[in-house]
Short mmCIF file of C-alpha atoms in Angstrom, two decimals:
data_model
loop_
_atom_site.label_atom_id
_atom_site.label_comp_id
_atom_site.label_asym_id
_atom_site.label_seq_id
_atom_site.Cartn_x
_atom_site.Cartn_y
_atom_site.Cartn_z
CA MET A 1 -33.71 33.37 27.03
CA LEU A 2 -36.68 32.06 28.26
CA THR A 3 -38.80 34.11 26.20
CA LEU A 4 -37.00 33.11 23.22
CA VAL A 5 -36.95 29.44 23.57
CA LEU A 6 -40.92 30.12 24.62
CA GLY A 7 -41.06 32.17 21.35
CA LEU A 8 -39.45 29.15 19.47
CA LEU A 9 -41.52 26.78 20.68
CA PHE A 10 -45.22 28.26 19.91
CA ALA A 11 -43.75 28.91 16.70
CA GLY A 12 -43.54 25.35 16.45
CA LEU A 13 -46.29 24.34 16.91
CA PHE A 14 -48.36 27.13 15.03
CA LEU A 15 -46.09 25.26 12.26
CA ALA A 16 -47.60 22.09 13.23
CA SER A 17 -51.44 23.13 13.67
CA PHE A 18 -50.67 25.15 9.82
CA GLN A 19 -49.29 22.00 8.37
CA SER A 20 -52.51 20.05 9.65
CA ASP A 21 -55.10 22.25 8.91
CA ARG A 22 -55.21 26.22 7.65
CA ARG A 23 -58.26 26.70 8.94
CA ARG A 24 -58.19 26.09 13.11
CA LEU A 25 -58.69 29.32 14.61
CA ARG A 26 -56.02 27.99 17.08
CA ASN A 27 -53.92 28.87 14.42
CA GLY A 28 -54.42 32.88 15.53
CA VAL A 29 -53.68 31.97 18.63
CA LEU A 30 -50.81 30.45 18.43
CA LEU A 31 -49.01 32.78 16.21
CA LEU A 32 -50.05 35.61 18.03
CA VAL A 33 -48.26 34.08 21.67
CA ALA A 34 -45.22 33.35 19.39
CA ALA A 35 -45.52 36.30 17.88
CA TRP A 36 -45.21 38.01 21.44
CA PHE A 37 -42.28 35.84 23.47
CA LEU A 38 -40.31 36.73 19.55
CA LEU A 39 -40.80 40.41 19.83
CA GLN A 40 -40.06 40.06 23.70
CA ALA A 41 -37.46 37.90 23.15
CA LEU A 42 -36.03 40.75 21.03
CA LEU A 43 -37.04 44.08 23.24
CA ASP A 44 -34.55 42.13 25.72
CA PHE A 45 -31.80 41.61 23.26
CA LEU A 46 -32.22 44.82 22.79
CA ILE A 47 -32.44 46.09 26.45
CA ASP A 48 -29.10 44.06 26.93
CA LEU A 49 -27.36 46.03 24.00
CA ASN A 50 -28.81 49.67 25.34
CA PRO A 51 -30.79 50.22 28.14
CA TRP A 52 -32.45 53.41 26.25
CA PHE A 53 -34.63 50.69 24.52
CA GLU A 54 -36.78 49.87 28.01
CA TRP A 55 -39.52 51.74 26.61
CA LEU A 56 -40.53 49.47 24.01
CA ASN A 57 -41.80 47.65 26.87
CA LEU A 58 -44.54 50.09 27.18
CA VAL A 59 -45.53 48.79 23.28
CA VAL A 60 -46.28 45.12 24.82
CA LEU A 61 -48.38 46.86 27.74
CA VAL A 62 -50.68 48.61 25.64
CA VAL A 63 -51.59 46.19 23.57
CA PRO A 64 -54.64 44.79 25.18
CA VAL A 65 -55.53 48.68 25.65
CA VAL A 66 -55.73 49.27 22.22
CA SER A 67 -57.04 45.87 21.15
CA ILE A 68 -60.48 46.92 22.84
CA PHE A 69 -61.04 50.20 20.90
CA VAL A 70 -59.27 48.48 17.86
CA PHE A 71 -62.47 45.50 18.39
CA ALA A 72 -65.12 48.59 19.54
CA GLY A 73 -64.41 50.41 16.55
CA PHE A 74 -64.34 47.20 13.39
CA LEU A 75 -67.57 46.70 15.36
CA ILE A 76 -69.30 50.17 15.11
CA ALA A 77 -67.94 50.24 11.18
CA ASN A 78 -69.30 46.49 10.72
CA GLY A 79 -72.96 47.98 12.08
CA ILE A 80 -72.82 50.48 9.87
CA THR A 81 -72.07 48.80 6.75
CA MET A 82 -74.74 46.70 7.68
CA VAL A 83 -77.38 49.45 8.37
CA ARG A 84 -76.18 50.46 5.03
CA ARG A 85 -76.45 47.34 2.75
CA GLU A 86 -79.82 45.69 4.93
CA GLY A 87 -81.13 48.77 6.47
CA PRO A 88 -82.23 49.41 9.79
CA GLY A 89 -83.46 46.35 12.02
CA ILE A 90 -82.09 45.59 15.15
CA SER A 91 -79.50 42.34 14.08
CA SER A 92 -77.96 46.15 11.62
CA PHE A 93 -78.03 48.43 14.90
CA LEU A 94 -76.69 45.41 17.89
CA PRO A 95 -73.28 45.60 16.30
CA MET A 96 -72.91 49.29 16.86
CA ALA A 97 -74.58 49.03 20.33
CA VAL A 98 -72.06 46.34 21.49
CA GLY A 99 -69.20 48.35 19.93
CA MET A 100 -70.17 51.68 22.08
CA ALA A 101 -70.31 49.58 25.06
CA VAL A 102 -66.79 48.06 24.49
CA PHE A 103 -65.56 51.21 23.89
CA LEU A 104 -67.25 53.16 27.06
CA ALA A 105 -66.52 50.16 29.43
CA PRO A 106 -62.51 51.07 30.06
CA VAL A 107 -63.87 54.41 30.94
CA VAL A 108 -66.87 53.88 32.80
CA ALA A 109 -63.95 51.61 35.24
CA PHE A 110 -61.81 54.72 34.66
CA LEU A 111 -64.61 56.44 37.18
CA PHE A 112 -65.40 53.74 39.12
CA VAL A 113 -61.61 53.64 40.42
CA LEU A 114 -61.70 56.73 40.75
CA SER A 115 -64.83 56.36 43.10
CA GLY A 116 -62.44 54.96 45.85
CA GLN A 117 -65.14 52.23 46.33
CA PRO A 118 -64.64 49.18 46.61
CA VAL A 119 -67.49 47.37 44.84
CA LEU A 120 -67.04 49.94 41.84
CA ALA A 121 -63.06 49.17 41.61
CA GLY A 122 -63.81 45.59 41.55
CA LEU A 123 -65.96 46.07 38.74
CA ALA A 124 -63.99 48.33 37.09
CA ALA A 125 -61.32 45.49 36.88
CA LEU A 126 -63.81 42.82 35.65
CA ALA A 127 -65.05 44.90 32.45
CA PHE A 128 -61.15 45.82 31.79
CA PHE A 129 -60.10 42.31 31.88
CA LEU A 130 -63.27 41.41 30.17
CA CYS A 131 -62.96 44.02 26.99
CA ALA A 132 -59.13 43.41 26.85
CA TYR A 133 -60.16 39.55 26.20
CA LEU A 134 -62.57 40.35 23.97
CA GLY A 135 -60.38 42.70 22.26
CA CYS A 136 -57.12 40.19 22.14
CA ALA A 137 -59.51 37.52 20.64
CA PHE A 138 -60.03 40.04 17.76
CA VAL A 139 -57.17 40.89 17.01
CA VAL A 140 -56.43 37.11 16.74
CA PHE A 141 -59.00 36.38 14.90
CA LEU A 142 -58.15 39.62 12.56
CA GLY A 143 -54.39 38.83 12.33
CA TYR A 144 -55.14 35.14 11.33
CA ALA A 145 -57.95 36.41 9.12
CA LEU A 146 -55.46 38.43 7.27
CA VAL A 147 -52.69 35.79 7.38
CA TYR A 148 -55.21 33.39 5.65
CA SER A 149 -56.61 35.43 3.18
CA ARG A 150 -53.20 36.15 1.11
CA MET A 151 -52.43 32.18 1.36
CA ARG A 152 -52.93 30.72 -2.34
CA PHE A 153 -55.14 28.06 -2.81
CA THR A 154 -56.34 25.52 -5.86
CA PRO A 155 -58.26 27.66 -9.22
CA ASN A 156 -60.52 25.04 -9.91
CA PRO A 157 -62.78 24.08 -6.02
CA ALA A 158 -65.35 21.41 -6.26
CA ALA A 159 -67.71 23.43 -4.46
CA VAL A 160 -69.02 27.39 -3.20
CA ILE A 161 -70.73 28.03 -0.54
CA VAL A 162 -72.51 31.29 -0.05
CA LEU A 163 -73.48 31.98 3.51
CA GLY A 164 -77.10 33.71 3.48
CA SER A 165 -77.40 37.45 5.01
CA GLY A 166 -81.32 36.81 6.35
CA LEU A 167 -83.88 38.33 3.85
CA ILE A 168 -85.81 41.98 3.79
CA ASP A 169 -89.90 41.24 3.05
CA GLY A 170 -88.66 37.96 1.13
CA LYS A 171 -86.18 39.46 -1.13
CA VAL A 172 -82.65 39.15 -1.54
CA PRO A 173 -81.09 42.09 0.53
CA PRO A 174 -77.36 44.01 -1.36
CA LEU A 175 -75.18 42.19 1.33
CA LEU A 176 -76.25 38.70 -0.42
CA THR A 177 -76.71 40.04 -3.86
CA ALA A 178 -73.09 40.63 -3.14
CA ARG A 179 -71.78 37.75 -2.04
CA LEU A 180 -74.05 35.75 -4.53
CA ASN A 181 -72.77 38.22 -7.52
CA LYS A 182 -68.79 36.93 -6.38
CA ALA A 183 -69.85 33.21 -6.40
CA LEU A 184 -70.68 33.62 -9.94
CA GLU A 185 -67.37 35.35 -10.61
CA ILE A 186 -65.84 32.16 -9.29
CA TYR A 187 -68.58 29.69 -10.98
CA ASP A 188 -67.87 31.70 -14.47
CA GLY A 189 -63.82 31.45 -14.20
CA VAL A 190 -63.55 28.25 -13.34
CA THR A 191 -62.63 25.24 -16.31
CA PRO A 192 -63.58 23.09 -17.94
CA VAL A 193 -65.52 21.46 -14.44
CA ARG A 194 -67.67 23.93 -13.43
CA PRO A 195 -67.93 24.10 -9.22
CA VAL A 196 -71.13 23.30 -7.37
CA LEU A 197 -72.99 26.14 -6.43
CA VAL A 198 -74.36 25.95 -2.73
CA PRO A 199 -76.65 29.18 -1.80
CA SER A 200 -76.90 28.81 1.80
CA GLY A 201 -79.65 29.75 4.34
CA GLY A 202 -83.03 28.50 6.43
CA GLN A 203 -86.04 30.61 6.71
CA GLY A 204 -86.60 32.11 9.93
CA PRO A 205 -89.93 33.43 11.99
CA ASP A 206 -90.03 37.19 9.73
CA GLU A 207 -89.56 35.69 6.57
CA PRO A 208 -91.61 34.47 4.03
CA ARG A 209 -89.45 31.75 2.17
CA PRO A 210 -85.82 29.97 2.28
CA GLU A 211 -83.13 32.24 1.43
CA SER A 212 -81.38 29.54 -0.40
CA SER A 213 -84.69 29.81 -2.00
CA ALA A 214 -84.53 33.18 -3.12
#
């Protein structure tokens, strides 16, 4: 009963925050917590009907572990995409390096636990909880991003902001080109009043001119 009350409470908080501002990331946190408590309440109800459903509790326990590998997989995939679109570089390889580190952290932690050393076991627990936190935070961000992407917005925006992505030898890279093309697509599709196009991006130490100028 408590899990149901908590689930409805967080669901109400989500709806209130959602009505206040749809863009807030805390909406994703409230939505995920509400879904978790409501799922737990549903499992408790099913277990009361038939104890056979107790094995479903493993699903709730496995979610943090699975989220670690989902987070690592997206980081590696993002790094591959950046290398393909922007070419090799530190900013392109960094997501892959972090993804591999997150992916290997639970394996290294497990080996530390097997060693039987208290210090290594403590480091293993710290690494696991850190990766679990990052994984759950990513699941919150990804989950609400999917919800947010399916919301309906006004078809006539006042402005279209294009996020910069860095220049390569002073030229616009493929990633930024795709963003600019999408902005132009929206710009051409709005009538009768055209929105304001705002290309953003400053000038880094390795760039001969600002991204917005390029």
